[in-house]
Amino acid sequence: MKKQFLIFGAVFLSSIFGATQMAMATPLTDLSEITAPAPTGYALGDAVSDFKLKNIDGKMMSLADFKSAKGFIIVFSSNHCPFSKSYEDRVIALDRKYVSQGFPVITINPNDPDAYEEDSFANMQVRAKEKGYPFPYLTDDTQVVSKAFGAMRTPQAYVLKKEGGKIIVSYIGAIDDNAQDPSGVTKRYVEDAVNNLLVGKPVVTTSTKAVGCAIKWKS
């Protein structure tokens, strides 16, 4: 009986030790990645459904409001994310370059403000004023629009074009190829996509991996 007890004790300790080793060997995972929905939103060539979201001026805004637009540069962004902050000036520059050519920028904040207070509507208004955003900055309270697009990170860009009465997805992904250093950019994905569309050419690079912060979804 004593021998059986000792064997049982050895097996028990071995299992505990093994579990501890596994836990130590397994890297911690960002919980926002675990709870994020699968990216099952719009694909290239899909027609985008119009939406109504509240802008920082308190007014509801939709794509239909831009009657003379040839397309749109939609950027899912946020206040708290350092990657979004790194891209702020570049997004402002995109709007200033293309709004007069029919491709205005529209930014959307998809984050749950209960998770990040910095992403509250009031703080969105403050940030937009501080940076002098020339484009709409919309809050997606229900996160329905963000999920419809399949957005997963901030920032994440979508280039849309008007075609045959529809609004078609032409590009999905990163704004350019250097999230941290604007001076180190060698490929400008969004600019290249819009430039091609403006002259009636097909977009060459239609999708890239967005680099940024995982969107915090409501539970």
mmCIF file of C-alpha atoms in Angstrom:
data_model
loop_
_atom_site.group_PDB
_atom_site.id
_atom_site.type_symbol
_atom_site.label_atom_id
_atom_site.label_comp_id
_atom_site.label_asym_id
_atom_site.label_seq_id
_atom_site.Cartn_x
_atom_site.Cartn_y
_atom_site.Cartn_z
ATOM 1 C CA MET A 1 0.000 0.000 0.000
ATOM 2 C CA LYS A 2 2.835 2.334 0.878
ATOM 3 C CA LYS A 3 4.534 1.504 -2.408
ATOM 4 C CA GLN A 4 1.357 2.282 -4.371
ATOM 5 C CA PHE A 5 1.025 5.631 -2.588
ATOM 6 C CA LEU A 6 4.600 6.549 -3.476
ATOM 7 C CA ILE A 7 4.027 5.647 -7.133
ATOM 8 C CA PHE A 8 0.819 7.689 -7.234
ATOM 9 C CA GLY A 9 2.621 10.653 -5.674
ATOM 10 C CA ALA A 10 5.408 10.475 -8.223
ATOM 11 C CA VAL A 11 2.965 10.373 -11.138
ATOM 12 C CA PHE A 12 1.003 13.319 -9.696
ATOM 13 C CA LEU A 13 4.119 15.443 -9.255
ATOM 14 C CA SER A 14 5.288 14.529 -12.743
ATOM 15 C CA SER A 15 2.012 15.680 -14.274
ATOM 16 C CA ILE A 16 2.138 18.976 -12.366
ATOM 17 C CA PHE A 17 5.750 19.555 -13.420
ATOM 18 C CA GLY A 18 4.904 18.770 -17.042
ATOM 19 C CA ALA A 19 1.972 21.155 -17.058
ATOM 20 C CA THR A 20 4.165 23.877 -15.570
ATOM 21 C CA GLN A 21 6.771 23.347 -18.270
ATOM 22 C CA MET A 22 4.111 23.607 -20.969
ATOM 23 C CA ALA A 23 2.741 26.820 -19.484
ATOM 24 C CA MET A 24 6.232 28.319 -19.351
ATOM 25 C CA ALA A 25 6.942 27.279 -22.939
ATOM 26 C CA THR A 26 3.699 28.706 -24.296
ATOM 27 C CA PRO A 27 3.825 32.468 -24.989
ATOM 28 C CA LEU A 28 1.061 34.656 -23.663
ATOM 29 C CA THR A 29 -1.598 35.469 -26.239
ATOM 30 C CA ASP A 30 -3.287 38.818 -26.666
ATOM 31 C CA LEU A 31 -6.874 38.299 -25.475
ATOM 32 C CA SER A 32 -8.120 40.755 -28.070
ATOM 33 C CA GLU A 33 -6.910 38.304 -30.700
ATOM 34 C CA ILE A 34 -8.821 35.454 -29.062
ATOM 35 C CA THR A 35 -12.111 37.332 -28.889
ATOM 36 C CA ALA A 36 -11.863 38.923 -32.335
ATOM 37 C CA PRO A 37 -14.407 37.689 -34.884
ATOM 38 C CA ALA A 38 -13.202 35.828 -37.949
ATOM 39 C CA PRO A 39 -12.408 38.149 -40.861
ATOM 40 C CA THR A 40 -15.463 37.254 -42.944
ATOM 41 C CA GLY A 41 -16.309 40.716 -44.253
ATOM 42 C CA TYR A 42 -16.143 42.210 -47.735
ATOM 43 C CA ALA A 43 -13.802 40.659 -50.271
ATOM 44 C CA LEU A 44 -12.262 42.256 -53.331
ATOM 45 C CA GLY A 45 -14.928 42.977 -55.923
ATOM 46 C CA ASP A 46 -17.770 42.965 -53.406
ATOM 47 C CA ALA A 47 -20.361 45.734 -53.384
ATOM 48 C CA VAL A 48 -20.398 47.689 -50.120
ATOM 49 C CA SER A 49 -23.715 48.434 -48.440
ATOM 50 C CA ASP A 50 -24.181 52.053 -47.403
ATOM 51 C CA PHE A 51 -24.243 52.888 -43.697
ATOM 52 C CA LYS A 52 -25.025 55.728 -41.316
ATOM 53 C CA LEU A 53 -22.589 56.542 -38.513
ATOM 54 C CA LYS A 54 -22.170 59.550 -36.232
ATOM 55 C CA ASN A 55 -19.425 61.994 -37.139
ATOM 56 C CA ILE A 56 -17.486 64.025 -34.565
ATOM 57 C CA ASP A 57 -19.739 67.002 -35.354
ATOM 58 C CA GLY A 58 -22.680 64.986 -34.011
ATOM 59 C CA LYS A 59 -24.306 64.543 -37.419
ATOM 60 C CA MET A 60 -25.081 61.189 -39.019
ATOM 61 C CA MET A 61 -23.134 60.535 -42.202
ATOM 62 C CA SER A 62 -23.378 58.022 -45.035
ATOM 63 C CA LEU A 63 -21.548 57.308 -48.297
ATOM 64 C CA ALA A 64 -24.592 58.604 -50.168
ATOM 65 C CA ASP A 65 -23.814 62.080 -48.804
ATOM 66 C CA PHE A 66 -20.779 62.220 -51.123
ATOM 67 C CA LYS A 67 -22.720 62.498 -54.368
ATOM 68 C CA SER A 68 -19.807 63.672 -56.522
ATOM 69 C CA ALA A 69 -17.305 61.131 -55.174
ATOM 70 C CA LYS A 70 -15.721 58.650 -57.578
ATOM 71 C CA GLY A 71 -14.805 56.412 -54.666
ATOM 72 C CA PHE A 72 -13.609 56.429 -51.086
ATOM 73 C CA ILE A 73 -10.571 55.786 -48.922
ATOM 74 C CA ILE A 74 -11.977 54.169 -45.784
ATOM 75 C CA VAL A 75 -9.547 53.898 -42.871
ATOM 76 C CA PHE A 76 -10.439 52.102 -39.656
ATOM 77 C CA SER A 77 -8.482 53.999 -37.021
ATOM 78 C CA SER A 78 -8.452 54.759 -33.302
ATOM 79 C CA ASN A 79 -7.140 57.202 -30.718
ATOM 80 C CA HIS A 80 -5.226 54.853 -28.442
ATOM 81 C CA CYS A 81 -3.300 52.767 -30.982
ATOM 82 C CA PRO A 82 0.319 53.882 -31.543
ATOM 83 C CA PHE A 83 0.172 52.607 -35.127
ATOM 84 C CA SER A 84 -2.876 54.779 -35.824
ATOM 85 C CA LYS A 85 -1.063 57.756 -34.316
ATOM 86 C CA SER A 86 1.937 57.049 -36.522
ATOM 87 C CA TYR A 87 -0.303 57.212 -39.594
ATOM 88 C CA GLU A 88 -2.362 60.301 -38.684
ATOM 89 C CA ASP A 89 -0.346 62.776 -40.735
ATOM 90 C CA ARG A 90 -0.188 60.357 -43.664
ATOM 91 C CA VAL A 91 -3.977 59.897 -43.629
ATOM 92 C CA ILE A 92 -4.437 63.675 -43.529
ATOM 93 C CA ALA A 93 -2.090 63.942 -46.518
ATOM 94 C CA LEU A 94 -4.098 61.295 -48.397
ATOM 95 C CA ASP A 95 -7.291 63.287 -47.978
ATOM 96 C CA ARG A 96 -5.679 66.554 -49.029
ATOM 97 C CA LYS A 97 -4.265 64.865 -52.131
ATOM 98 C CA TYR A 98 -7.328 62.949 -53.265
ATOM 99 C CA VAL A 99 -10.471 64.651 -51.940
ATOM 100 C CA SER A 100 -10.437 67.121 -54.840
ATOM 101 C CA GLN A 101 -9.977 64.217 -57.263
ATOM 102 C CA GLY A 102 -13.087 62.453 -56.007
ATOM 103 C CA PHE A 103 -11.625 60.054 -53.442
ATOM 104 C CA PRO A 104 -12.278 61.495 -49.967
ATOM 105 C CA VAL A 105 -10.941 59.874 -46.813
ATOM 106 C CA ILE A 106 -13.433 58.625 -44.220
ATOM 107 C CA THR A 107 -12.071 57.323 -40.918
ATOM 108 C CA ILE A 108 -14.033 55.036 -38.614
ATOM 109 C CA ASN A 109 -13.252 54.192 -34.995
ATOM 110 C CA PRO A 110 -14.403 50.593 -34.364
ATOM 111 C CA ASN A 111 -13.133 50.120 -30.799
ATOM 112 C CA ASP A 112 -15.198 49.489 -27.683
ATOM 113 C CA PRO A 113 -14.727 52.705 -25.623
ATOM 114 C CA ASP A 114 -15.372 50.738 -22.433
ATOM 115 C CA ALA A 115 -12.130 48.899 -23.136
ATOM 116 C CA TYR A 116 -10.177 52.005 -24.162
ATOM 117 C CA GLU A 117 -11.405 55.273 -22.668
ATOM 118 C CA GLU A 118 -9.156 57.120 -25.096
ATOM 119 C CA ASP A 119 -11.465 55.906 -27.874
ATOM 120 C CA SER A 120 -14.600 57.504 -26.423
ATOM 121 C CA PHE A 121 -16.612 59.837 -28.657
ATOM 122 C CA ALA A 122 -15.585 62.868 -26.582
ATOM 123 C CA ASN A 123 -11.913 61.971 -26.935
ATOM 124 C CA MET A 124 -12.379 61.395 -30.666
ATOM 125 C CA GLN A 125 -13.636 64.972 -30.925
ATOM 126 C CA VAL A 126 -10.649 66.253 -28.956
ATOM 127 C CA ARG A 127 -8.121 64.347 -31.062
ATOM 128 C CA ALA A 128 -9.671 65.411 -34.358
ATOM 129 C CA LYS A 129 -9.550 69.053 -33.269
ATOM 130 C CA GLU A 130 -5.944 68.774 -32.057
ATOM 131 C CA LYS A 131 -4.774 67.265 -35.359
ATOM 132 C CA GLY A 132 -7.086 69.301 -37.571
ATOM 133 C CA TYR A 133 -8.703 66.347 -39.292
ATOM 134 C CA PRO A 134 -10.050 67.548 -42.662
ATOM 135 C CA PHE A 135 -12.091 64.350 -43.062
ATOM 136 C CA PRO A 136 -14.982 62.706 -41.183
ATOM 137 C CA TYR A 137 -14.129 60.673 -38.097
ATOM 138 C CA LEU A 138 -17.047 58.346 -37.422
ATOM 139 C CA THR A 139 -17.827 56.238 -34.380
ATOM 140 C CA ASP A 140 -19.096 52.707 -34.944
ATOM 141 C CA ASP A 141 -21.004 52.267 -31.680
ATOM 142 C CA THR A 142 -22.555 48.932 -32.586
ATOM 143 C CA GLN A 143 -19.471 47.706 -34.483
ATOM 144 C CA VAL A 144 -21.841 46.444 -37.200
ATOM 145 C CA VAL A 145 -20.114 48.406 -39.969
ATOM 146 C CA SER A 146 -16.638 47.308 -38.882
ATOM 147 C CA LYS A 147 -17.712 43.658 -38.870
ATOM 148 C CA ALA A 148 -19.408 44.054 -42.262
ATOM 149 C CA PHE A 149 -16.112 45.280 -43.708
ATOM 150 C CA GLY A 150 -14.167 42.536 -41.947
ATOM 151 C CA ALA A 151 -11.835 45.053 -40.319
ATOM 152 C CA MET A 152 -9.431 43.470 -37.846
ATOM 153 C CA ARG A 153 -6.879 46.171 -37.014
ATOM 154 C CA THR A 154 -6.303 49.880 -36.702
ATOM 155 C CA PRO A 155 -5.263 51.251 -39.041
ATOM 156 C CA GLN A 156 -6.722 49.185 -41.877
ATOM 157 C CA ALA A 157 -7.572 50.702 -45.248
ATOM 158 C CA TYR A 158 -10.189 49.977 -47.909
ATOM 159 C CA VAL A 159 -10.177 51.678 -51.290
ATOM 160 C CA LEU A 160 -13.651 51.714 -52.835
ATOM 161 C CA LYS A 161 -14.729 52.786 -56.318
ATOM 162 C CA LYS A 162 -18.132 53.753 -57.671
ATOM 163 C CA GLU A 163 -19.035 51.549 -60.598
ATOM 164 C CA GLY A 164 -22.387 50.991 -62.263
ATOM 165 C CA GLY A 165 -24.309 52.476 -59.357
ATOM 166 C CA LYS A 166 -22.471 50.296 -56.834
ATOM 167 C CA ILE A 167 -19.535 50.883 -54.496
ATOM 168 C CA ILE A 168 -16.937 48.183 -55.133
ATOM 169 C CA VAL A 169 -14.003 47.080 -52.949
ATOM 170 C CA SER A 170 -10.768 47.548 -54.917
ATOM 171 C CA TYR A 171 -8.077 47.314 -52.231
ATOM 172 C CA ILE A 172 -7.824 46.015 -48.642
ATOM 173 C CA GLY A 173 -4.904 46.247 -46.223
ATOM 174 C CA ALA A 174 -2.076 48.497 -45.120
ATOM 175 C CA ILE A 175 -1.725 52.136 -46.122
ATOM 176 C CA ASP A 176 1.930 51.656 -47.049
ATOM 177 C CA ASP A 177 4.843 49.365 -46.222
ATOM 178 C CA ASN A 178 6.309 51.123 -43.185
ATOM 179 C CA ALA A 179 4.058 51.468 -40.146
ATOM 180 C CA GLN A 180 6.653 53.184 -37.972
ATOM 181 C CA ASP A 181 8.787 55.417 -40.184
ATOM 182 C CA PRO A 182 7.149 57.570 -42.883
ATOM 183 C CA SER A 183 10.566 58.410 -44.328
ATOM 184 C CA GLY A 184 11.231 54.708 -44.883
ATOM 185 C CA VAL A 185 8.145 54.061 -47.029
ATOM 186 C CA THR A 186 8.942 52.430 -50.375
ATOM 187 C CA LYS A 187 5.487 51.168 -51.374
ATOM 188 C CA ARG A 188 2.360 53.316 -51.093
ATOM 189 C CA TYR A 189 -0.429 50.795 -51.507
ATOM 190 C CA VAL A 190 -3.405 53.114 -51.056
ATOM 191 C CA GLU A 191 -1.951 55.843 -53.257
ATOM 192 C CA ASP A 192 -1.072 53.361 -55.993
ATOM 193 C CA ALA A 193 -4.592 51.900 -55.894
ATOM 194 C CA VAL A 194 -6.287 55.305 -56.136
ATOM 195 C CA ASN A 195 -3.904 56.527 -58.846
ATOM 196 C CA ASN A 196 -4.709 53.494 -60.988
ATOM 197 C CA LEU A 197 -8.444 53.871 -60.493
ATOM 198 C CA LEU A 198 -8.308 57.555 -61.449
ATOM 199 C CA VAL A 199 -6.873 56.689 -64.875
ATOM 200 C CA GLY A 200 -9.051 53.640 -65.414
ATOM 201 C CA LYS A 201 -6.366 51.043 -64.802
ATOM 202 C CA PRO A 202 -6.765 47.919 -62.643
ATOM 203 C CA VAL A 203 -5.258 47.965 -59.161
ATOM 204 C CA VAL A 204 -2.016 45.974 -59.218
ATOM 205 C CA THR A 205 -1.597 45.217 -55.508
ATOM 206 C CA THR A 206 -5.127 44.504 -54.340
ATOM 207 C CA SER A 207 -4.472 43.289 -50.797
ATOM 208 C CA THR A 208 -1.784 43.418 -48.132
ATOM 209 C CA LYS A 209 -1.565 42.570 -44.442
ATOM 210 C CA ALA A 210 -2.677 45.442 -42.215
ATOM 211 C CA VAL A 211 -0.178 46.160 -39.423
ATOM 212 C CA GLY A 212 -1.636 47.677 -36.271
ATOM 213 C CA CYS A 213 -3.585 47.125 -33.068
ATOM 214 C CA ALA A 214 -6.247 44.422 -32.885
ATOM 215 C CA ILE A 215 -9.743 45.885 -32.698
ATOM 216 C CA LYS A 216 -11.315 45.536 -29.247
ATOM 217 C CA TRP A 217 -14.752 43.996 -29.743
ATOM 218 C CA LYS A 218 -17.644 44.286 -27.352
ATOM 219 C CA SER A 219 -18.417 41.108 -25.448
#
